[in-house]
Amino acid sequence: ATYEMRTLLRSWFFRICTAGVLFGLGIFNTAVNVVSSGAPWIYKALPASIPYANLIILNLGQAIVAVFLASEFLKQDRKNDTVEVIYARSMTNGEYILGKTLGILAVFLVLNLIVLVMGIGFSFLSNATSHNVFAYFTYPLLISLPTLVFILGLSFFIMVLVRNQAVTFIL
């Protein structure tokens, strides 16, 4: 899991996607706070709406990126023919896949927390009502974690079943 986290953090694909998400959500949050933008009143009336909207938007993007990441490592293992070497180590196939999955989940949950903190900050700017900041930290557990677990599991299953990355993306 640690190795997978390091690999993902070094990946330019993940870095570009993360920068795009943070930049896009920054523009969204700024637009919501501008009075003349015509943003719906709910973003200013409910303190929890901006962090919630941030995580919903992020959830859509990270589900797509997770499909790419999950199927990519299986494709690379087959392409490099390193599966036999890796699987011959003192770990089982399940431990190997679980480590890869936990590494991807950990990186995405850190990204979720960064986006959540950004949303909480903009939420404090947009309204003067009281906030329960600790309640917001249940959002990633309720929104993003189930989606990521499902998407990763489905991607692994389809990639093993079909053995074609392009078909996995389509399905």
Tab-separated table of N, CA and C in Angstrom:
chain	number	residue	atom	x	y	z
A	1	ALA	N	0.829	-1.189	0.000
A	1	ALA	CA	0.000	0.000	0.000
A	1	ALA	C	0.880	1.262	0.000
A	2	THR	N	1.946	1.236	0.774
A	2	THR	CA	2.841	2.398	0.826
A	2	THR	C	3.521	2.606	-0.519
A	3	TYR	N	3.964	1.517	-1.126
A	3	TYR	CA	4.610	1.623	-2.425
A	3	TYR	C	3.639	2.155	-3.476
A	4	GLU	N	2.402	1.690	-3.432
A	4	GLU	CA	1.384	2.154	-4.381
A	4	GLU	C	1.078	3.633	-4.168
A	5	MET	N	1.041	4.076	-2.922
A	5	MET	CA	0.825	5.500	-2.648
A	5	MET	C	1.952	6.335	-3.223
A	6	ARG	N	3.180	5.903	-3.012
A	6	ARG	CA	4.325	6.646	-3.547
A	6	ARG	C	4.302	6.672	-5.073
A	7	THR	N	3.954	5.552	-5.665
A	7	THR	CA	3.885	5.485	-7.118
A	7	THR	C	2.817	6.426	-7.663
A	8	LEU	N	1.662	6.453	-7.018
A	8	LEU	CA	0.592	7.338	-7.467
A	8	LEU	C	0.959	8.804	-7.299
A	9	LEU	N	1.582	9.133	-6.188
A	9	LEU	CA	1.958	10.523	-5.964
A	9	LEU	C	3.033	10.990	-6.947
A	10	ARG	N	3.808	10.073	-7.494
A	10	ARG	CA	4.822	10.421	-8.505
A	10	ARG	C	4.250	10.431	-9.913
A	11	SER	N	3.073	9.885	-10.091
A	11	SER	CA	2.454	9.769	-11.405
A	11	SER	C	1.994	11.136	-11.910
A	12	TRP	N	2.389	11.463	-13.126
A	12	TRP	CA	1.973	12.741	-13.701
A	12	TRP	C	0.492	12.744	-14.002
A	13	PHE	N	-0.080	11.620	-14.353
A	13	PHE	CA	-1.518	11.538	-14.602
A	13	PHE	C	-2.295	11.937	-13.353
A	14	PHE	N	-1.899	11.399	-12.215
A	14	PHE	CA	-2.581	11.729	-10.970
A	14	PHE	C	-2.342	13.186	-10.580
A	15	ARG	N	-1.144	13.673	-10.769
A	15	ARG	CA	-0.836	15.065	-10.427
A	15	ARG	C	-1.648	16.038	-11.265
A	16	ILE	N	-1.747	15.773	-12.568
A	16	ILE	CA	-2.510	16.658	-13.441
A	16	ILE	C	-3.990	16.610	-13.095
A	17	CYS	N	-4.517	15.428	-12.838
A	17	CYS	CA	-5.929	15.302	-12.451
A	17	CYS	C	-6.199	16.020	-11.128
A	18	THR	N	-5.292	15.882	-10.173
A	18	THR	CA	-5.459	16.547	-8.879
A	18	THR	C	-5.403	18.056	-9.035
A	19	ALA	N	-4.452	18.559	-9.805
A	19	ALA	CA	-4.354	20.003	-10.029
A	19	ALA	C	-5.601	20.525	-10.730
A	20	GLY	N	-6.110	19.770	-11.699
A	20	GLY	CA	-7.327	20.177	-12.398
A	20	GLY	C	-8.532	20.219	-11.481
A	21	VAL	N	-8.647	19.226	-10.622
A	21	VAL	CA	-9.765	19.182	-9.680
A	21	VAL	C	-9.679	20.341	-8.688
A	22	LEU	N	-8.502	20.565	-8.126
A	22	LEU	CA	-8.359	21.647	-7.150
A	22	LEU	C	-8.584	23.008	-7.799
A	23	PHE	N	-8.088	23.201	-9.013
A	23	PHE	CA	-8.291	24.461	-9.719
A	23	PHE	C	-9.769	24.663	-10.061
A	24	GLY	N	-10.413	23.610	-10.577
A	24	GLY	CA	-11.826	23.701	-10.925
A	24	GLY	C	-12.715	23.956	-9.716
A	25	LEU	N	-12.447	23.279	-8.617
A	25	LEU	CA	-13.245	23.501	-7.411
A	25	LEU	C	-12.961	24.865	-6.797
A	26	GLY	N	-11.737	25.350	-6.941
A	26	GLY	CA	-11.431	26.701	-6.482
A	26	GLY	C	-12.236	27.743	-7.235
A	27	ILE	N	-12.342	27.572	-8.551
A	27	ILE	CA	-13.158	28.485	-9.358
A	27	ILE	C	-14.631	28.354	-8.978
A	28	PHE	N	-15.105	27.121	-8.788
A	28	PHE	CA	-16.494	26.898	-8.381
A	28	PHE	C	-16.790	27.575	-7.045
A	29	ASN	N	-15.907	27.402	-6.074
A	29	ASN	CA	-16.129	27.996	-4.758
A	29	ASN	C	-16.087	29.513	-4.818
A	30	THR	N	-15.179	30.057	-5.607
A	30	THR	CA	-15.112	31.507	-5.753
A	30	THR	C	-16.371	32.038	-6.427
A	31	ALA	N	-16.841	31.335	-7.463
A	31	ALA	CA	-18.048	31.769	-8.161
A	31	ALA	C	-19.272	31.714	-7.257
A	32	VAL	N	-19.327	30.743	-6.392
A	32	VAL	CA	-20.461	30.639	-5.467
A	32	VAL	C	-20.469	31.818	-4.496
A	33	ASN	N	-19.287	32.287	-4.115
A	33	ASN	CA	-19.205	33.375	-3.146
A	33	ASN	C	-19.357	34.760	-3.753
A	34	VAL	N	-19.266	34.896	-5.062
A	34	VAL	CA	-19.455	36.198	-5.702
A	34	VAL	C	-20.952	36.483	-5.766
A	35	VAL	N	-21.330	37.653	-5.313
A	35	VAL	CA	-22.747	37.998	-5.207
A	35	VAL	C	-23.412	38.060	-6.580
A	36	SER	N	-22.740	38.620	-7.563
A	36	SER	CA	-23.344	38.803	-8.885
A	36	SER	C	-23.278	37.559	-9.766
A	37	SER	N	-22.826	36.436	-9.240
A	37	SER	CA	-22.685	35.230	-10.059
A	37	SER	C	-24.011	34.527	-10.303
A	38	GLY	N	-25.015	34.824	-9.497
A	38	GLY	CA	-26.300	34.159	-9.657
A	38	GLY	C	-26.306	32.742	-9.118
A	39	ALA	N	-25.417	32.455	-8.190
A	39	ALA	CA	-25.368	31.123	-7.591
A	39	ALA	C	-26.637	30.882	-6.780
A	40	PRO	N	-27.104	29.654	-6.733
A	40	PRO	CA	-28.309	29.363	-5.955
A	40	PRO	C	-28.142	29.772	-4.490
A	41	TRP	N	-29.235	30.175	-3.895
A	41	TRP	CA	-29.213	30.677	-2.517
A	41	TRP	C	-28.811	29.615	-1.516
A	42	ILE	N	-28.978	28.350	-1.885
A	42	ILE	CA	-28.703	27.280	-0.933
A	42	ILE	C	-27.226	27.236	-0.527
A	43	TYR	N	-26.333	27.671	-1.426
A	43	TYR	CA	-24.910	27.659	-1.091
A	43	TYR	C	-24.571	28.673	-0.004
A	44	LYS	N	-25.367	29.698	0.104
A	44	LYS	CA	-25.116	30.700	1.144
A	44	LYS	C	-25.976	30.462	2.379
A	45	ALA	N	-27.107	29.799	2.201
A	45	ALA	CA	-28.029	29.606	3.313
A	45	ALA	C	-27.617	28.443	4.220
A	46	LEU	N	-27.122	27.383	3.634
A	46	LEU	CA	-26.739	26.208	4.408
A	46	LEU	C	-25.226	26.116	4.494
A	47	PRO	N	-24.669	26.109	5.686
A	47	PRO	CA	-23.212	26.061	5.801
A	47	PRO	C	-22.601	24.760	5.283
A	48	ALA	N	-23.378	23.687	5.253
A	48	ALA	CA	-22.839	22.395	4.825
A	48	ALA	C	-22.918	22.188	3.317
A	49	SER	N	-23.535	23.102	2.595
A	49	SER	CA	-23.769	22.865	1.175
A	49	SER	C	-22.503	22.981	0.320
A	50	ILE	N	-21.598	23.891	0.649
A	50	ILE	CA	-20.387	24.041	-0.162
A	50	ILE	C	-19.452	22.833	-0.003
A	51	PRO	N	-19.142	22.375	1.221
A	51	PRO	CA	-18.317	21.158	1.314
A	51	PRO	C	-18.995	19.940	0.684
A	52	TYR	N	-20.306	19.851	0.823
A	52	TYR	CA	-21.045	18.738	0.227
A	52	TYR	C	-20.961	18.777	-1.298
A	53	ALA	N	-21.180	19.951	-1.875
A	53	ALA	CA	-21.105	20.097	-3.331
A	53	ALA	C	-19.692	19.811	-3.832
A	54	ASN	N	-18.677	20.258	-3.087
A	54	ASN	CA	-17.294	19.973	-3.475
A	54	ASN	C	-17.038	18.479	-3.547
A	55	LEU	N	-17.487	17.745	-2.546
A	55	LEU	CA	-17.230	16.300	-2.525
A	55	LEU	C	-18.052	15.553	-3.569
A	56	ILE	N	-19.251	16.038	-3.870
A	56	ILE	CA	-20.050	15.397	-4.922
A	56	ILE	C	-19.370	15.585	-6.281
A	57	ILE	N	-18.889	16.802	-6.541
A	57	ILE	CA	-18.190	17.067	-7.805
A	57	ILE	C	-16.899	16.248	-7.871
A	58	LEU	N	-16.141	16.227	-6.785
A	58	LEU	CA	-14.911	15.448	-6.739
A	58	LEU	C	-15.190	13.962	-6.918
A	59	ASN	N	-16.280	13.493	-6.360
A	59	ASN	CA	-16.633	12.084	-6.425
A	59	ASN	C	-16.818	11.627	-7.868
A	60	LEU	N	-17.428	12.464	-8.681
A	60	LEU	CA	-17.610	12.109	-10.089
A	60	LEU	C	-16.265	11.987	-10.798
A	61	GLY	N	-15.394	12.951	-10.569
A	61	GLY	CA	-14.084	12.932	-11.214
A	61	GLY	C	-13.196	11.804	-10.739
A	62	GLN	N	-13.192	11.574	-9.433
A	62	GLN	CA	-12.295	10.542	-8.918
A	62	GLN	C	-12.779	9.145	-9.272
A	63	ALA	N	-14.051	8.960	-9.509
A	63	ALA	CA	-14.535	7.653	-9.951
A	63	ALA	C	-13.975	7.321	-11.327
A	64	ILE	N	-13.904	8.317	-12.199
A	64	ILE	CA	-13.356	8.101	-13.540
A	64	ILE	C	-11.859	7.831	-13.466
A	65	VAL	N	-11.154	8.631	-12.668
A	65	VAL	CA	-9.706	8.452	-12.529
A	65	VAL	C	-9.394	7.105	-11.872
A	66	ALA	N	-10.212	6.680	-10.933
A	66	ALA	CA	-9.978	5.407	-10.244
A	66	ALA	C	-10.095	4.231	-11.206
A	67	VAL	N	-10.992	4.314	-12.172
A	67	VAL	CA	-11.108	3.249	-13.163
A	67	VAL	C	-9.813	3.148	-13.961
A	68	PHE	N	-9.265	4.294	-14.357
A	68	PHE	CA	-8.002	4.290	-15.098
A	68	PHE	C	-6.881	3.695	-14.251
A	69	LEU	N	-6.775	4.129	-13.000
A	69	LEU	CA	-5.687	3.666	-12.145
A	69	LEU	C	-5.805	2.184	-11.811
A	70	ALA	N	-7.022	1.726	-11.561
A	70	ALA	CA	-7.215	0.328	-11.190
A	70	ALA	C	-6.909	-0.609	-12.346
A	71	SER	N	-7.336	-0.238	-13.532
A	71	SER	CA	-7.085	-1.123	-14.673
A	71	SER	C	-5.667	-0.973	-15.205
A	72	GLU	N	-5.053	0.179	-14.969
A	72	GLU	CA	-3.702	0.418	-15.480
A	72	GLU	C	-2.669	-0.498	-14.834
A	73	PHE	N	-2.753	-0.673	-13.512
A	73	PHE	CA	-1.714	-1.498	-12.879
A	73	PHE	C	-1.862	-2.971	-13.260
A	74	LEU	N	-3.085	-3.443	-13.481
A	74	LEU	CA	-3.243	-4.821	-13.940
A	74	LEU	C	-2.717	-4.979	-15.363
A	75	LYS	N	-2.958	-3.960	-16.197
A	75	LYS	CA	-2.447	-3.999	-17.567
A	75	LYS	C	-0.922	-3.975	-17.585
A	76	GLN	N	-0.334	-3.128	-16.763
A	76	GLN	CA	1.123	-3.034	-16.705
A	76	GLN	C	1.745	-4.332	-16.208
A	77	ASP	N	1.116	-4.952	-15.230
A	77	ASP	CA	1.636	-6.230	-14.722
A	77	ASP	C	1.639	-7.294	-15.815
A	78	ARG	N	0.575	-7.337	-16.598
A	78	ARG	CA	0.519	-8.312	-17.688
A	78	ARG	C	1.491	-7.947	-18.802
A	79	LYS	N	1.581	-6.655	-19.116
A	79	LYS	CA	2.446	-6.204	-20.209
A	79	LYS	C	3.915	-6.461	-19.892
A	80	ASN	N	4.307	-6.143	-18.687
A	80	ASN	CA	5.705	-6.330	-18.292
A	80	ASN	C	6.020	-7.768	-17.923
A	81	ASP	N	4.988	-8.590	-17.841
A	81	ASP	CA	5.133	-9.985	-17.436
A	81	ASP	C	5.794	-10.091	-16.064
A	82	THR	N	5.444	-9.161	-15.201
A	82	THR	CA	6.006	-9.163	-13.848
A	82	THR	C	5.087	-9.835	-12.852
A	83	VAL	N	3.948	-10.283	-13.313
A	83	VAL	CA	2.979	-10.873	-12.398
A	83	VAL	C	3.561	-12.092	-11.701
A	84	GLU	N	4.259	-12.934	-12.455
A	84	GLU	CA	4.803	-14.147	-11.857
A	84	GLU	C	5.832	-13.820	-10.789
A	85	VAL	N	6.647	-12.802	-11.052
A	85	VAL	CA	7.674	-12.425	-10.083
A	85	VAL	C	7.040	-11.850	-8.825
A	86	ILE	N	6.073	-10.981	-9.006
A	86	ILE	CA	5.442	-10.346	-7.847
A	86	ILE	C	4.621	-11.365	-7.066
A	87	TYR	N	3.858	-12.178	-7.779
A	87	TYR	CA	3.014	-13.143	-7.088
A	87	TYR	C	3.821	-14.255	-6.430
A	88	ALA	N	5.081	-14.444	-6.841
A	88	ALA	CA	5.908	-15.496	-6.255
A	88	ALA	C	6.494	-15.073	-4.917
A	89	ARG	N	6.323	-13.828	-4.548
A	89	ARG	CA	6.845	-13.363	-3.258
A	89	ARG	C	6.030	-13.957	-2.122
A	90	SER	N	6.388	-13.539	-0.947
A	90	SER	CA	5.762	-14.136	0.232
A	90	SER	C	4.373	-13.583	0.528
A	91	MET	N	3.760	-12.953	-0.449
A	91	MET	CA	2.402	-12.456	-0.250
A	91	MET	C	1.453	-13.210	-1.168
A	92	THR	N	0.209	-13.260	-0.749
A	92	THR	CA	-0.795	-13.920	-1.576
A	92	THR	C	-1.318	-12.926	-2.611
A	93	ASN	N	-2.038	-13.453	-3.576
A	93	ASN	CA	-2.641	-12.580	-4.589
A	93	ASN	C	-3.605	-11.595	-3.951
A	94	GLY	N	-4.341	-12.064	-2.973
A	94	GLY	CA	-5.281	-11.188	-2.274
A	94	GLY	C	-4.582	-10.055	-1.535
A	95	GLU	N	-3.454	-10.358	-0.893
A	95	GLU	CA	-2.700	-9.312	-0.205
A	95	GLU	C	-2.136	-8.299	-1.190
A	96	TYR	N	-1.707	-8.768	-2.343
A	96	TYR	CA	-1.173	-7.873	-3.368
A	96	TYR	C	-2.254	-6.910	-3.858
A	97	ILE	N	-3.414	-7.446	-4.209
A	97	ILE	CA	-4.524	-6.612	-4.696
A	97	ILE	C	-5.026	-5.707	-3.581
A	98	LEU	N	-5.105	-6.211	-2.356
A	98	LEU	CA	-5.548	-5.396	-1.228
A	98	LEU	C	-4.582	-4.242	-0.974
A	99	GLY	N	-3.290	-4.491	-1.073
A	99	GLY	CA	-2.302	-3.427	-0.909
A	99	GLY	C	-2.437	-2.359	-1.980
A	100	LYS	N	-2.620	-2.777	-3.225
A	100	LYS	CA	-2.835	-1.818	-4.312
A	100	LYS	C	-4.102	-1.003	-4.059
A	101	THR	N	-5.166	-1.676	-3.648
A	101	THR	CA	-6.432	-0.995	-3.395
A	101	THR	C	-6.306	-0.015	-2.235
A	102	LEU	N	-5.677	-0.427	-1.148
A	102	LEU	CA	-5.512	0.472	-0.005
A	102	LEU	C	-4.637	1.671	-0.346
A	103	GLY	N	-3.638	1.475	-1.186
A	103	GLY	CA	-2.807	2.587	-1.621
A	103	GLY	C	-3.597	3.604	-2.413
A	104	ILE	N	-4.421	3.127	-3.351
A	104	ILE	CA	-5.265	4.030	-4.145
A	104	ILE	C	-6.275	4.723	-3.248
A	105	LEU	N	-6.902	3.975	-2.342
A	105	LEU	CA	-7.887	4.567	-1.432
A	105	LEU	C	-7.264	5.631	-0.538
A	106	ALA	N	-6.083	5.374	-0.027
A	106	ALA	CA	-5.432	6.332	0.871
A	106	ALA	C	-5.119	7.637	0.154
A	107	VAL	N	-4.621	7.542	-1.066
A	107	VAL	CA	-4.300	8.759	-1.818
A	107	VAL	C	-5.569	9.552	-2.118
A	108	PHE	N	-6.625	8.861	-2.511
A	108	PHE	CA	-7.868	9.563	-2.808
A	108	PHE	C	-8.524	10.128	-1.545
A	109	LEU	N	-8.409	9.451	-0.425
A	109	LEU	CA	-8.996	9.991	0.802
A	109	LEU	C	-8.245	11.233	1.271
A	110	VAL	N	-6.941	11.285	1.058
A	110	VAL	CA	-6.196	12.511	1.371
A	110	VAL	C	-6.664	13.645	0.461
A	111	LEU	N	-6.874	13.350	-0.820
A	111	LEU	CA	-7.398	14.354	-1.746
A	111	LEU	C	-8.792	14.817	-1.307
A	112	ASN	N	-9.615	13.880	-0.842
A	112	ASN	CA	-10.942	14.238	-0.334
A	112	ASN	C	-10.850	15.169	0.863
A	113	LEU	N	-9.922	14.893	1.755
A	113	LEU	CA	-9.766	15.755	2.929
A	113	LEU	C	-9.286	17.153	2.541
A	114	ILE	N	-8.397	17.242	1.554
A	114	ILE	CA	-7.946	18.558	1.089
A	114	ILE	C	-9.107	19.340	0.493
A	115	VAL	N	-9.913	18.688	-0.338
A	115	VAL	CA	-11.072	19.346	-0.936
A	115	VAL	C	-12.099	19.709	0.135
A	116	LEU	N	-12.263	18.858	1.123
A	116	LEU	CA	-13.202	19.140	2.207
A	116	LEU	C	-12.766	20.358	3.015
A	117	VAL	N	-11.490	20.437	3.343
A	117	VAL	CA	-10.984	21.591	4.089
A	117	VAL	C	-11.133	22.865	3.256
A	118	MET	N	-10.889	22.767	1.949
A	118	MET	CA	-11.092	23.915	1.078
A	118	MET	C	-12.561	24.343	1.088
A	119	GLY	N	-13.468	23.387	1.020
A	119	GLY	CA	-14.895	23.702	1.065
A	119	GLY	C	-15.321	24.301	2.390
A	120	ILE	N	-14.755	23.793	3.481
A	120	ILE	CA	-15.072	24.345	4.797
A	120	ILE	C	-14.590	25.790	4.890
A	121	GLY	N	-13.405	26.063	4.361
A	121	GLY	CA	-12.889	27.427	4.361
A	121	GLY	C	-13.788	28.376	3.588
A	122	PHE	N	-14.217	27.968	2.399
A	122	PHE	CA	-15.130	28.813	1.621
A	122	PHE	C	-16.493	28.905	2.281
A	123	SER	N	-16.895	27.876	2.995
A	123	SER	CA	-18.167	27.912	3.712
A	123	SER	C	-18.138	28.965	4.816
A	124	PHE	N	-16.997	29.094	5.488
A	124	PHE	CA	-16.866	30.135	6.510
A	124	PHE	C	-16.908	31.531	5.895
A	125	LEU	N	-16.441	31.658	4.670
A	125	LEU	CA	-16.471	32.953	4.000
A	125	LEU	C	-17.872	33.348	3.555
A	126	SER	N	-18.675	32.354	3.187
A	126	SER	CA	-19.943	32.662	2.543
A	126	SER	C	-21.105	32.926	3.493
A	127	ASN	N	-21.061	32.417	4.702
A	127	ASN	CA	-22.189	32.665	5.599
A	127	ASN	C	-21.700	32.825	7.029
A	128	ALA	N	-22.530	33.466	7.807
A	128	ALA	CA	-22.153	33.780	9.183
A	128	ALA	C	-22.880	32.900	10.187
A	129	THR	N	-23.420	31.782	9.739
A	129	THR	CA	-24.126	30.898	10.656
A	129	THR	C	-23.131	30.011	11.392
A	130	SER	N	-23.634	29.276	12.343
A	130	SER	CA	-22.758	28.389	13.112
A	130	SER	C	-22.388	27.162	12.282
A	131	HIS	N	-21.223	26.610	12.565
A	131	HIS	CA	-20.711	25.456	11.832
A	131	HIS	C	-20.354	24.346	12.810
A	132	ASN	N	-20.635	23.122	12.394
A	132	ASN	CA	-20.175	21.947	13.113
A	132	ASN	C	-19.138	21.274	12.219
A	133	VAL	N	-17.906	21.710	12.351
A	133	VAL	CA	-16.837	21.292	11.445
A	133	VAL	C	-16.603	19.793	11.510
A	134	PHE	N	-16.704	19.193	12.662
A	134	PHE	CA	-16.414	17.768	12.794
A	134	PHE	C	-17.446	16.901	12.068
A	135	ALA	N	-18.654	17.399	11.916
A	135	ALA	CA	-19.669	16.642	11.180
A	135	ALA	C	-19.329	16.547	9.700
A	136	TYR	N	-18.611	17.535	9.187
A	136	TYR	CA	-18.241	17.526	7.775
A	136	TYR	C	-17.291	16.379	7.447
A	137	PHE	N	-16.541	15.914	8.393
A	137	PHE	CA	-15.564	14.864	8.131
A	137	PHE	C	-16.212	13.484	7.965
A	138	THR	N	-17.525	13.404	8.144
A	138	THR	CA	-18.232	12.170	7.803
A	138	THR	C	-18.569	12.123	6.315
A	139	TYR	N	-18.521	13.262	5.637
A	139	TYR	CA	-18.839	13.302	4.208
A	139	TYR	C	-17.978	12.362	3.371
A	140	PRO	N	-16.642	12.372	3.521
A	140	PRO	CA	-15.865	11.422	2.701
A	140	PRO	C	-16.211	9.963	2.981
A	141	LEU	N	-16.560	9.664	4.228
A	141	LEU	CA	-16.915	8.282	4.565
A	141	LEU	C	-18.256	7.876	3.966
A	142	LEU	N	-19.156	8.843	3.819
A	142	LEU	CA	-20.493	8.546	3.298
A	142	LEU	C	-20.603	8.718	1.789
A	143	ILE	N	-19.791	9.589	1.211
A	143	ILE	CA	-19.905	9.884	-0.214
A	143	ILE	C	-18.812	9.181	-1.013
A	144	SER	N	-17.567	9.426	-0.674
A	144	SER	CA	-16.458	9.004	-1.531
A	144	SER	C	-15.999	7.569	-1.297
A	145	LEU	N	-15.902	7.150	-0.059
A	145	LEU	CA	-15.384	5.816	0.230
A	145	LEU	C	-16.221	4.704	-0.402
A	146	PRO	N	-17.554	4.715	-0.276
A	146	PRO	CA	-18.325	3.653	-0.939
A	146	PRO	C	-18.168	3.663	-2.459
A	147	THR	N	-18.110	4.856	-3.041
A	147	THR	CA	-17.946	4.943	-4.490
A	147	THR	C	-16.598	4.383	-4.919
A	148	LEU	N	-15.544	4.743	-4.203
A	148	LEU	CA	-14.209	4.262	-4.558
A	148	LEU	C	-14.087	2.748	-4.402
A	149	VAL	N	-14.607	2.215	-3.321
A	149	VAL	CA	-14.535	0.762	-3.106
A	149	VAL	C	-15.288	0.029	-4.211
A	150	PHE	N	-16.460	0.525	-4.553
A	150	PHE	CA	-17.248	-0.107	-5.615
A	150	PHE	C	-16.545	-0.010	-6.962
A	151	ILE	N	-16.070	1.179	-7.314
A	151	ILE	CA	-15.426	1.390	-8.613
A	151	ILE	C	-14.147	0.567	-8.732
A	152	LEU	N	-13.339	0.553	-7.683
A	152	LEU	CA	-12.097	-0.231	-7.733
A	152	LEU	C	-12.395	-1.725	-7.858
A	153	GLY	N	-13.326	-2.208	-7.071
A	153	GLY	CA	-13.684	-3.627	-7.142
A	153	GLY	C	-14.254	-4.005	-8.490
A	154	LEU	N	-15.135	-3.168	-9.012
A	154	LEU	CA	-15.721	-3.440	-10.320
A	154	LEU	C	-14.661	-3.385	-11.420
A	155	SER	N	-13.750	-2.426	-11.326
A	155	SER	CA	-12.682	-2.312	-12.330
A	155	SER	C	-11.763	-3.526	-12.288
A	156	PHE	N	-11.377	-3.962	-11.092
A	156	PHE	CA	-10.533	-5.151	-10.968
A	156	PHE	C	-11.235	-6.371	-11.549
A	157	PHE	N	-12.502	-6.518	-11.205
A	157	PHE	CA	-13.256	-7.681	-11.654
A	157	PHE	C	-13.386	-7.698	-13.177
A	158	ILE	N	-13.760	-6.568	-13.760
A	158	ILE	CA	-13.944	-6.516	-15.207
A	158	ILE	C	-12.603	-6.666	-15.932
A	159	MET	N	-11.549	-6.085	-15.373
A	159	MET	CA	-10.232	-6.191	-16.012
A	159	MET	C	-9.734	-7.638	-16.002
A	160	VAL	N	-9.972	-8.345	-14.916
A	160	VAL	CA	-9.565	-9.749	-14.853
A	160	VAL	C	-10.440	-10.593	-15.774
A	161	LEU	N	-11.711	-10.256	-15.859
A	161	LEU	CA	-12.652	-11.015	-16.671
A	161	LEU	C	-12.438	-10.780	-18.168
A	162	VAL	N	-12.316	-9.516	-18.572
A	162	VAL	CA	-12.242	-9.154	-19.987
A	162	VAL	C	-10.799	-9.120	-20.490
A	163	ARG	N	-9.865	-8.714	-19.650
A	163	ARG	CA	-8.440	-8.610	-19.972
A	163	ARG	C	-8.143	-7.571	-21.054
A	164	ASN	N	-8.972	-6.526	-21.101
A	164	ASN	CA	-8.762	-5.456	-22.059
A	164	ASN	C	-9.102	-4.137	-21.368
A	165	GLN	N	-8.140	-3.226	-21.331
A	165	GLN	CA	-8.325	-1.982	-20.599
A	165	GLN	C	-9.374	-1.094	-21.264
A	166	ALA	N	-9.398	-1.030	-22.583
A	166	ALA	CA	-10.352	-0.176	-23.281
A	166	ALA	C	-11.787	-0.638	-23.037
A	167	VAL	N	-12.004	-1.948	-23.073
A	167	VAL	CA	-13.351	-2.481	-22.815
A	167	VAL	C	-13.736	-2.234	-21.362
A	168	THR	N	-12.776	-2.307	-20.465
A	168	THR	CA	-13.046	-2.020	-19.049
A	168	THR	C	-13.502	-0.589	-18.874
A	169	PHE	N	-12.869	0.359	-19.567
A	169	PHE	CA	-13.311	1.754	-19.480
A	169	PHE	C	-14.739	1.921	-19.962
A	170	ILE	N	-15.061	1.260	-21.061
A	170	ILE	CA	-16.401	1.390	-21.637
A	170	ILE	C	-17.440	0.770	-20.709
A	171	LEU	N	-17.144	-0.411	-20.210
A	171	LEU	CA	-18.099	-1.071	-19.325
A	171	LEU	C	-18.210	-0.319	-18.005
